[in-house]
XYZ file of C-alpha atoms in Angstrom:
645
model
C 11.559 -16.360 -23.032
C 11.536 -13.377 -25.477
C 10.533 -10.191 -26.230
C 11.406 -6.865 -24.391
C 9.753 -7.745 -20.607
C 11.284 -10.177 -18.513
C 8.034 -12.436 -17.739
C 7.470 -13.096 -13.920
C 8.475 -16.033 -12.187
C 6.762 -17.072 -9.098
C 9.525 -19.746 -8.293
C 12.111 -17.235 -8.399
C 10.481 -15.544 -5.222
C 10.426 -18.897 -3.279
C 14.030 -19.208 -4.158
C 14.038 -15.573 -2.313
C 12.124 -17.226 0.888
C 14.044 -20.160 1.400
C 17.552 -17.412 0.862
C 16.441 -15.348 3.291
C 15.055 -17.635 5.829
C 17.904 -19.758 5.918
C 19.846 -16.729 6.961
C 17.979 -15.281 9.852
C 17.377 -18.351 11.185
C 20.975 -18.836 11.318
C 21.537 -15.286 12.710
C 18.599 -16.654 15.022
C 21.101 -19.041 16.414
C 18.930 -22.332 15.319
C 21.394 -24.847 15.833
C 20.124 -26.905 12.976
C 21.048 -24.412 10.756
C 24.734 -23.653 10.804
C 25.637 -23.527 7.273
C 22.254 -20.978 6.686
C 24.525 -17.798 6.023
C 24.923 -19.549 2.457
C 21.575 -18.497 1.793
C 23.195 -15.214 0.830
C 25.122 -17.052 -1.820
C 21.337 -18.587 -3.105
C 20.607 -14.324 -3.523
C 24.548 -14.006 -5.309
C 23.429 -16.742 -8.179
C 19.551 -15.019 -8.296
C 20.979 -11.741 -8.711
C 23.272 -12.758 -11.587
C 20.464 -15.202 -13.339
C 17.779 -11.997 -13.159
C 19.995 -9.224 -14.468
C 21.543 -10.954 -16.907
C 18.308 -12.191 -18.216
C 16.992 -8.392 -18.050
C 19.914 -7.611 -19.921
C 19.529 -10.310 -22.442
C 15.772 -9.261 -23.154
C 16.192 -5.679 -23.555
C 19.121 -6.706 -26.238
C 16.917 -9.013 -28.025
C 13.919 -7.134 -27.720
C 15.207 -3.079 -28.529
C 18.757 -3.994 -30.209
C 20.495 -1.835 -27.172
C 20.936 -2.064 -23.682
C 20.076 1.552 -21.840
C 22.767 1.561 -19.138
C 21.418 4.594 -17.498
C 17.660 3.433 -17.549
C 19.142 0.328 -16.063
C 21.309 1.922 -13.179
C 18.574 3.898 -12.484
C 15.696 0.613 -11.891
C 18.521 -0.759 -9.641
C 18.326 2.633 -7.497
C 14.776 3.124 -7.167
C 14.461 -0.316 -6.715
C 17.294 -0.866 -3.534
C 17.953 2.590 -2.251
C 14.699 3.627 -0.476
C 14.350 0.779 1.826
C 18.209 0.995 2.512
C 18.468 4.328 3.224
C 15.393 4.130 5.792
C 17.441 1.489 7.590
C 20.410 3.643 7.572
C 18.460 6.571 9.062
C 16.537 4.590 11.496
C 20.058 2.473 12.556
C 21.531 5.949 13.009
C 18.573 7.236 15.391
C 18.649 4.189 17.288
C 22.626 3.788 17.580
C 22.625 7.179 18.993
C 20.411 6.313 21.893
C 21.953 2.598 22.239
C 25.548 2.942 21.968
C 28.333 4.292 23.896
C 29.885 7.338 22.242
C 33.104 5.153 21.694
C 31.481 3.144 19.304
C 29.892 6.061 17.202
C 33.204 6.754 15.244
C 33.248 3.385 13.649
C 29.407 3.138 13.443
C 30.007 6.636 10.815
C 32.861 4.372 8.832
C 30.436 1.965 8.329
C 27.441 4.119 7.549
C 29.313 5.894 4.669
C 30.496 2.321 3.368
C 26.983 1.500 3.238
C 25.347 4.451 1.279
C 28.428 4.004 -0.763
C 28.035 0.058 -1.618
C 31.791 -0.426 -0.388
C 30.490 -2.192 3.038
C 32.382 -5.529 2.192
C 35.535 -4.075 1.897
C 35.003 -1.863 4.939
C 34.277 -5.089 7.006
C 37.001 -6.788 5.745
C 39.493 -4.053 7.109
C 37.467 -3.216 9.957
C 39.501 -5.797 11.849
C 42.552 -3.193 11.744
C 40.573 -1.483 14.851
C 40.640 -4.265 17.633
C 37.710 -2.892 19.374
C 35.466 -3.074 16.757
C 37.199 -6.456 15.690
C 36.599 -8.283 19.005
C 33.346 -5.868 19.939
C 29.527 -6.602 19.000
C 29.234 -6.559 15.080
C 28.479 -3.534 13.681
C 24.433 -2.988 12.766
C 25.171 -2.588 9.112
C 27.668 -5.095 9.097
C 25.325 -7.607 6.826
C 25.652 -4.721 4.530
C 28.174 -5.988 3.267
C 26.120 -8.399 0.759
C 24.906 -5.204 -0.789
C 27.846 -4.232 -1.369
C 29.137 -6.581 -3.848
C 25.946 -6.846 -5.496
C 25.848 -2.979 -6.183
C 28.997 -3.711 -7.477
C 28.415 -6.207 -9.895
C 24.937 -4.254 -10.941
C 27.421 -1.609 -11.949
C 30.352 -3.820 -13.400
C 28.780 -6.416 -15.526
C 26.367 -4.056 -17.707
C 29.434 -2.533 -18.798
C 30.770 -5.776 -19.295
C 27.852 -6.917 -21.015
C 27.569 -4.268 -23.450
C 31.624 -4.501 -23.907
C 31.051 -8.586 -25.280
C 28.133 -7.573 -27.341
C 30.011 -4.953 -29.454
C 32.796 -7.556 -29.659
C 30.697 -10.195 -30.615
C 28.621 -7.488 -33.038
C 25.519 -9.522 -32.270
C 26.494 -12.630 -33.390
C 28.150 -14.863 -31.181
C 27.624 -12.632 -27.629
C 26.120 -15.083 -25.728
C 29.141 -17.214 -26.857
C 31.338 -14.555 -25.476
C 29.415 -13.870 -22.507
C 29.949 -17.662 -21.521
C 33.739 -17.605 -21.929
C 33.539 -14.465 -19.747
C 31.276 -16.345 -17.035
C 33.588 -19.440 -17.241
C 36.931 -17.772 -17.698
C 35.533 -15.236 -14.554
C 34.362 -17.993 -12.015
C 37.543 -19.866 -12.468
C 39.474 -16.868 -11.507
C 37.231 -16.352 -8.466
C 37.547 -19.686 -7.396
C 41.077 -19.797 -7.718
C 41.522 -16.282 -6.046
C 39.329 -17.979 -3.024
C 41.709 -20.829 -2.785
C 44.329 -19.056 -2.705
C 43.771 -16.031 -0.472
C 42.075 -18.380 2.445
C 44.000 -18.176 5.487
C 42.674 -19.410 9.224
C 43.709 -16.461 10.634
C 41.811 -13.795 8.527
C 38.803 -15.933 6.517
C 37.277 -12.370 6.104
C 39.389 -11.724 3.095
C 37.684 -14.644 1.647
C 33.975 -14.066 3.400
C 33.886 -10.286 2.140
C 35.916 -10.076 -1.031
C 34.336 -9.057 -4.100
C 37.017 -11.091 -6.015
C 36.725 -14.318 -3.835
C 32.668 -14.131 -3.906
C 32.088 -13.408 -7.593
C 32.246 -16.916 -8.696
C 28.528 -17.151 -7.192
C 27.049 -14.187 -9.037
C 28.742 -15.601 -12.315
C 27.464 -18.919 -11.891
C 24.227 -17.120 -12.347
C 25.178 -15.181 -15.136
C 26.243 -17.981 -17.049
C 23.136 -20.020 -16.333
C 21.123 -17.065 -18.236
C 23.192 -17.066 -20.974
C 22.497 -20.280 -21.347
C 18.650 -20.338 -20.274
C 16.872 -17.226 -21.265
C 15.273 -17.849 -24.813
C 16.464 -21.309 -25.442
C 14.161 -23.467 -22.978
C 12.289 -26.225 -24.767
C 12.784 -28.079 -27.881
C 15.665 -30.441 -26.743
C 13.442 -34.232 -25.508
C 14.415 -35.167 -22.128
C 15.909 -31.654 -21.076
C 13.358 -31.551 -18.433
C 14.044 -34.625 -16.699
C 17.544 -34.187 -16.872
C 17.230 -30.757 -15.022
C 14.670 -32.234 -12.614
C 17.374 -34.760 -11.536
C 20.303 -31.930 -11.635
C 17.734 -29.907 -9.369
C 17.139 -32.374 -6.931
C 20.883 -33.047 -6.613
C 21.081 -29.035 -6.119
C 18.494 -29.432 -3.132
C 20.220 -32.192 -1.333
C 23.858 -30.387 -1.480
C 22.419 -27.144 -0.579
C 20.359 -28.736 2.436
C 23.486 -30.450 3.447
C 25.952 -27.266 3.103
C 23.035 -25.757 4.927
C 23.064 -28.005 8.124
C 26.776 -28.387 8.013
C 28.847 -25.883 6.801
C 31.225 -23.708 8.918
C 32.243 -19.756 7.801
C 35.630 -20.903 8.748
C 36.054 -24.226 7.085
C 38.796 -24.391 4.398
C 36.993 -26.372 2.043
C 34.230 -23.636 1.610
C 36.923 -21.417 0.258
C 38.689 -23.859 -1.924
C 35.603 -25.319 -4.181
C 32.470 -25.236 -1.395
C 31.258 -21.825 -2.271
C 31.190 -22.495 -6.386
C 29.656 -26.156 -5.510
C 26.819 -24.448 -3.256
C 26.384 -21.668 -6.618
C 25.993 -24.944 -9.086
C 23.600 -26.367 -6.767
C 21.526 -23.334 -6.691
C 21.501 -22.691 -10.234
C 19.892 -26.458 -10.744
C 17.373 -25.356 -8.804
C 16.666 -22.491 -10.434
C 17.072 -23.992 -13.878
C 14.684 -26.403 -13.409
C 11.939 -24.199 -11.674
C 12.226 -21.736 -14.791
C 12.547 -24.381 -17.643
C 9.798 -26.391 -16.139
C 7.155 -24.017 -14.913
C 4.847 -26.894 -13.902
C 7.279 -29.282 -12.467
C 7.221 -29.988 -8.680
C 10.524 -27.926 -8.224
C 8.358 -24.565 -9.574
C 4.980 -25.732 -7.583
C 6.795 -26.074 -4.531
C 8.662 -22.832 -4.866
C 5.793 -20.796 -6.185
C 3.581 -21.947 -3.040
C 1.993 -18.343 -1.980
C 3.336 -17.995 1.550
C 6.908 -18.723 -0.027
C 6.279 -16.126 -2.780
C 4.847 -14.252 -0.260
C 8.084 -14.117 1.493
C 10.186 -13.592 -1.258
C 8.166 -10.607 -2.105
C 9.522 -8.702 1.157
C 12.956 -11.284 1.335
C 14.926 -7.730 0.789
C 13.455 -5.910 3.464
C 13.219 -8.996 6.218
C 17.040 -9.069 4.937
C 17.631 -5.259 5.615
C 15.916 -5.178 8.586
C 16.681 -8.354 10.468
C 20.330 -7.696 11.463
C 20.333 -4.724 13.589
C 16.701 -5.571 14.720
C 17.878 -8.830 16.325
C 20.814 -6.868 17.841
C 18.551 -4.201 19.738
C 16.123 -7.081 20.602
C 18.941 -8.737 23.122
C 18.237 -11.092 25.796
C 19.522 -8.607 28.260
C 16.896 -5.848 27.000
C 13.492 -8.201 26.431
C 14.157 -10.470 29.528
C 13.386 -13.767 27.394
C 15.675 -16.034 25.291
C 15.394 -19.287 23.151
C 12.695 -19.877 21.254
C 10.373 -16.624 22.684
C 13.447 -14.124 21.792
C 13.678 -15.842 18.395
C 10.016 -15.345 17.795
C 9.705 -12.247 19.028
C 12.803 -11.284 16.570
C 10.825 -12.871 13.857
C 7.349 -11.249 14.635
C 9.012 -7.619 14.674
C 11.314 -8.007 11.542
C 8.475 -9.362 9.691
C 6.008 -6.300 10.767
C 8.424 -3.604 10.130
C 9.207 -5.340 6.572
C 5.955 -5.193 5.640
C 5.795 -2.051 6.583
C 8.099 -0.928 4.656
C 6.952 -2.803 1.661
C 3.848 -1.105 1.276
C 5.010 1.977 2.502
C 8.093 2.508 0.869
C 9.483 -0.049 -1.787
C 6.308 -0.968 -3.715
C 4.717 2.646 -4.192
C 8.385 4.272 -5.492
C 8.543 1.553 -7.712
C 5.032 1.733 -8.873
C 5.115 5.627 -8.970
C 4.303 6.712 -12.161
C 7.120 9.393 -12.798
C 10.193 7.257 -11.953
C 9.080 4.119 -14.024
C 8.986 7.349 -17.097
C 11.778 8.862 -16.290
C 14.480 6.474 -14.765
C 17.383 8.765 -15.548
C 15.277 11.057 -12.980
C 14.696 8.605 -10.459
C 18.354 7.362 -10.535
C 19.314 11.021 -9.759
C 16.537 11.507 -6.990
C 18.187 8.424 -5.277
C 21.847 9.232 -5.733
C 20.588 12.852 -3.850
C 18.805 11.096 -1.314
C 21.841 8.722 -0.741
C 24.332 11.763 -0.114
C 21.249 13.285 2.115
C 21.305 10.668 4.384
C 24.988 9.992 4.363
C 25.203 13.595 5.634
C 22.362 13.180 8.317
C 24.610 9.549 9.576
C 27.534 11.439 9.953
C 25.548 13.966 11.918
C 23.616 11.773 14.555
C 26.829 9.578 14.810
C 29.030 12.812 15.912
C 30.066 11.662 19.859
C 28.511 14.030 22.262
C 31.245 16.572 23.866
C 33.179 15.032 26.783
C 32.130 16.316 29.834
C 34.950 17.739 31.946
C 36.779 15.421 34.209
C 35.783 15.614 38.236
C 38.994 16.851 40.307
C 39.920 13.934 42.705
C 42.146 15.259 45.872
C 45.389 12.858 46.574
C 47.727 13.160 49.064
C 51.146 11.974 47.980
C 52.908 13.411 51.162
C 54.843 11.226 53.267
C 52.959 9.782 56.060
C 53.402 12.726 58.917
C 53.401 10.096 61.769
C 56.022 7.567 62.941
C 54.045 5.275 65.190
C 54.171 1.570 64.561
C 50.920 1.520 62.790
C 52.129 3.782 60.127
C 54.314 2.876 57.128
C 57.685 4.686 56.564
C 57.606 6.805 53.343
C 59.425 5.182 50.317
C 61.947 6.968 48.757
C 63.054 4.508 45.277
C 66.803 4.911 44.771
C 67.909 6.619 41.681
C 64.263 9.050 42.214
C 64.887 12.798 42.690
C 63.104 14.165 45.984
C 59.109 15.297 45.373
C 59.369 13.742 41.989
C 55.468 11.862 41.176
C 54.844 8.613 41.815
C 54.540 6.516 38.674
C 51.648 4.228 38.481
C 51.880 1.735 35.018
C 48.857 -0.090 34.014
C 49.594 -3.759 32.680
C 47.286 -6.029 31.247
C 45.056 -6.432 28.036
C 42.859 -3.721 26.365
C 40.642 -3.722 29.444
C 43.622 -2.293 31.531
C 44.449 0.084 28.470
C 40.459 1.442 28.802
C 40.902 2.158 32.677
C 44.930 3.653 32.391
C 43.966 5.641 28.997
C 40.537 7.204 30.586
C 41.622 8.007 33.763
C 41.713 12.044 34.395
C 44.773 13.984 34.876
C 46.644 14.227 37.891
C 49.078 16.744 38.874
C 50.224 14.588 41.520
C 50.867 11.188 40.159
C 52.383 10.009 36.612
C 50.206 7.523 34.740
C 50.997 5.240 31.955
C 48.705 3.088 30.571
C 50.545 -0.207 28.870
C 47.714 -2.683 28.320
C 47.605 -4.531 25.289
C 44.528 -4.989 23.028
C 44.187 -8.617 22.150
C 46.945 -9.662 24.782
C 47.053 -11.220 28.036
C 49.196 -13.554 29.693
C 47.641 -16.829 28.299
C 49.660 -17.671 24.955
C 48.375 -20.997 24.378
C 47.757 -20.457 20.405
C 44.388 -22.171 20.052
C 41.698 -20.322 21.232
C 37.628 -20.697 20.889
C 36.004 -16.961 21.077
C 32.502 -16.411 20.736
C 31.525 -20.044 19.737
C 34.530 -19.717 16.784
C 38.426 -20.557 16.454
C 40.301 -17.593 17.169
C 44.113 -17.038 16.729
C 46.212 -15.152 19.088
C 47.262 -11.442 18.071
C 50.657 -11.266 16.941
C 53.012 -10.636 19.804
C 50.743 -12.025 22.484
C 53.395 -15.306 22.895
C 55.908 -12.706 23.820
C 53.925 -10.421 26.394
C 56.475 -10.966 29.245
C 59.229 -9.270 26.704
C 56.959 -6.563 26.256
C 56.322 -6.415 29.841
C 59.699 -6.085 30.708
C 60.363 -3.440 28.270
C 57.467 -1.223 29.569
C 58.532 -1.834 33.438
C 62.059 -0.972 32.555
C 61.241 1.918 30.419
C 58.892 3.415 33.182
C 60.075 2.223 36.255
C 56.874 2.506 38.487
C 56.173 2.754 42.033
C 53.196 1.097 41.491
C 52.616 -1.655 38.768
C 48.771 -2.407 38.560
C 47.715 -5.388 36.565
C 44.269 -5.987 35.182
C 43.315 -9.124 33.102
C 40.092 -9.938 32.414
C 39.284 -11.657 29.161
C 41.885 -13.544 27.248
C 42.481 -16.006 30.079
C 38.774 -16.622 30.565
C 38.504 -18.529 26.840
C 38.730 -22.241 26.325
C 42.414 -22.727 24.827
C 43.650 -26.152 23.937
C 46.497 -27.624 26.374
C 47.973 -30.888 26.473
C 45.230 -32.181 23.204
C 42.010 -30.968 24.500
C 40.228 -27.681 25.303
C 39.899 -26.474 28.988
C 39.397 -23.232 30.680
C 39.840 -21.584 34.141
C 38.449 -23.482 37.144
C 39.917 -26.751 35.670
C 42.931 -27.859 37.992
C 45.221 -28.604 34.791
C 44.644 -24.910 33.306
C 44.544 -23.317 36.499
C 48.158 -24.805 36.893
C 48.979 -23.045 33.736
C 47.377 -20.145 34.318
C 49.117 -19.668 37.597
C 52.643 -20.210 36.555
C 52.085 -17.483 33.862
C 50.455 -15.058 36.691
C 53.607 -15.887 38.792
C 55.622 -14.640 36.253
C 53.706 -11.532 35.368
C 53.586 -10.153 38.809
C 57.447 -10.985 38.741
C 58.300 -8.837 36.100
C 55.822 -6.054 36.837
C 57.375 -5.949 40.486
C 61.021 -6.484 38.612
C 62.147 -2.899 39.199
C 61.249 -2.968 42.889
C 57.912 -1.130 42.686
C 54.755 -2.327 44.595
C 52.259 -4.869 42.592
C 48.705 -4.325 42.236
C 46.280 -6.990 41.153
C 42.539 -5.681 40.222
C 39.909 -8.183 40.658
C 38.067 -8.900 36.831
C 34.629 -7.390 37.071
C 31.611 -9.378 34.951
C 31.615 -9.175 31.247
C 28.738 -9.619 28.514
C 30.850 -9.122 25.440
C 28.432 -10.441 23.005
C 24.988 -12.584 23.469
C 24.922 -15.520 21.536
C 22.324 -15.817 18.662
C 19.919 -17.370 20.956
C 20.185 -14.789 23.927
C 22.210 -16.668 26.415
C 26.096 -15.817 27.265
C 29.397 -17.208 25.438
C 31.393 -19.395 28.015
C 33.986 -16.455 28.068
C 31.372 -14.219 29.726
C 29.669 -16.447 32.274
C 29.927 -15.367 35.722
C 31.565 -18.697 36.910
C 34.732 -18.163 34.966
C 35.290 -14.802 36.193
C 35.077 -15.954 40.205
C 37.440 -18.784 39.252
C 39.896 -16.306 37.346
C 39.451 -13.948 40.348
C 40.048 -16.510 43.287
C 42.976 -17.764 41.350
C 44.257 -13.979 41.304
C 43.904 -13.802 44.754
C 45.633 -17.095 45.862
C 48.586 -16.229 43.578
C 48.524 -12.831 44.825
C 48.511 -13.469 48.330
C 51.724 -15.561 47.819
C 53.438 -13.254 46.178
C 52.666 -10.266 48.512
C 51.227 -8.315 45.846
C 48.074 -6.207 47.119
C 44.792 -7.304 45.443
C 41.931 -4.310 45.216
C 38.337 -5.576 44.278
C 37.771 -3.828 40.892
C 34.423 -5.740 40.435
C 32.992 -4.661 43.969
C 32.942 -1.267 42.281
C 32.096 -2.085 38.885
C 29.787 -4.499 39.594
C 28.501 -3.579 43.258
C 25.515 -6.080 43.113
C 27.984 -8.829 42.236
C 26.608 -9.488 38.857
C 26.905 -7.642 35.718
C 25.896 -4.048 35.142
C 26.283 -1.634 32.426
C 25.527 1.616 34.822
C 26.481 1.974 38.389
C 24.512 5.309 40.183
C 23.279 6.260 36.962
C 26.721 6.416 34.897
C 27.769 4.156 32.081
C 30.383 2.242 33.029
C 30.900 -0.340 30.165
C 31.058 0.584 26.698
C 30.409 -2.706 25.013
C 30.327 -4.971 28.203
C 33.638 -5.412 28.584
C 35.724 -1.894 28.642
C 35.316 0.984 30.236
C 34.144 3.992 29.392
C 35.753 7.461 29.728
C 32.486 8.340 32.197
C 32.914 5.250 34.040
C 36.577 5.618 34.960
C 36.667 9.120 35.582
C 33.326 9.108 37.730
C 33.316 5.704 39.394
C 36.302 3.978 39.220
C 39.073 7.070 39.538
C 37.326 8.261 42.465
C 37.909 5.036 44.457
C 41.013 3.818 42.784
C 43.355 6.496 42.636
C 43.835 7.536 46.304
C 44.749 4.325 46.751
C 47.404 3.907 44.179
C 48.838 7.167 45.548
C 48.721 5.856 49.079
C 50.829 2.568 48.165
C 53.057 4.642 46.039
C 54.211 6.877 48.827
C 54.092 4.612 51.889
C 53.711 0.729 50.496
C 50.540 0.017 52.476
């Protein structure tokens, strides 16, 4: 290859097609491709190869590198479709998402526009509700962030290498940079890997740079130097075959949390992809190039950018709950919509802007226009994701006066030792994040003193090995000492009524005596019963009455195929509530049926009486607590606090 333009290689679109299809099928829940997420790494290798090839060809043809024009072309190629997706997601999210999730989404928008989404997603786990909720509709923009950071930095490195080598040994310097950078990235990945924090490796620019740099190194070796060596094509063909085998094996077996992936696996998958690209480019008439150049694959490759951009939010919108279908029909529906939208985006937005004469003749101007559009989109996204003003909480009439009747049927009023006569009854909500959302969103009362002591991420099950939404998950820090925290809180609050609500962490699979078990199994029920007895003991340790709320049904997240994860299965919730009732009865604790209020038909529902009660399928909304739960719950708690009955 030589001259000022890089010849079109249809086979490279074929590589894009396989990569994007792997990602779509993985996110669609196809069990045969648990490692389909590695299609992103194929994109990284290809990006490194193409960008470096363009820079080399321009340098060879013109003797210079026009950085502003380069960045303008990248902006013209990438920003229009991305901005369209961002605006669409903002509008749809305003309609579909509860107000409590909009602030986190606003930060996701800004990170996506700034191409810093990978760092945002890495540290999004600092927000428990964001980390354990449904993924952001912009989560997939993490890979675009890494690529754009590469597009910004690598041309500068390229120019610096050319200046340093004074044109004579530019390739050698570049190759050394690629080699040293790849090794450094791979070592960083291995050193930074932690099973408890896979996101640091998975989303990191530094830890994923190895795949980009492998592509860069391939371009340095190939561009302008193919041919002339006997047997080279046969060697490349053998390497490409090995690359296909390795890629297929990884796509069919890898898991996102596998330690080996971050201890050399990403480097190996990058080299395997590079081998396939090398053979396709060096031997345009080879079986590798001919297969990758098949018309359907080339067509998919041309719209692959749109497919990648649109598939994630559309998959999230078209759920089994909303569409009424699951499994293969749901996958087919998602694919049909994603392909239709992506084709429309390509024909009506991406291609016209790329081919427009003014954008091609004035790349600097087109880059400035793209930047202005990005800033405008960010402003629109901020406005659209602003939560609506909260409606005033309804006033709930509470009677905390002692019962006037002294008949045998009326319980005598309670006067706790150490209480000032006439002091407000104290209510403490204990439990996990569901309890926290209930206690926090209760309307302010002038006749009750309420504290929310629920701890996000911590129930009463403390076994450390957990399966959450199909993947291993550690206990959050301090969850194994939940009883000590409860003792401090009960000692500090000295509640008249301690309300226990636990609705998540006890329903997951946990390893007990060498095997994963769950509620409903006798051995695990015995373990949970011991912990629940301890919870009731601690909650009532200052003499207050203990109230246990039944757990509502949940739908925290769908499996990719539209089914429910085990911890959301109704039979597990039923088993847990049976255990709650039997244990509470034995300990003389009061059981209040919260499930009957939040799930009036004894099935999961988002709304009750036209009011949204669940924000994410698990936690409660402020309006749901204030308008549905509080009018039912607070009068009962007030009565129990004052009479004990």
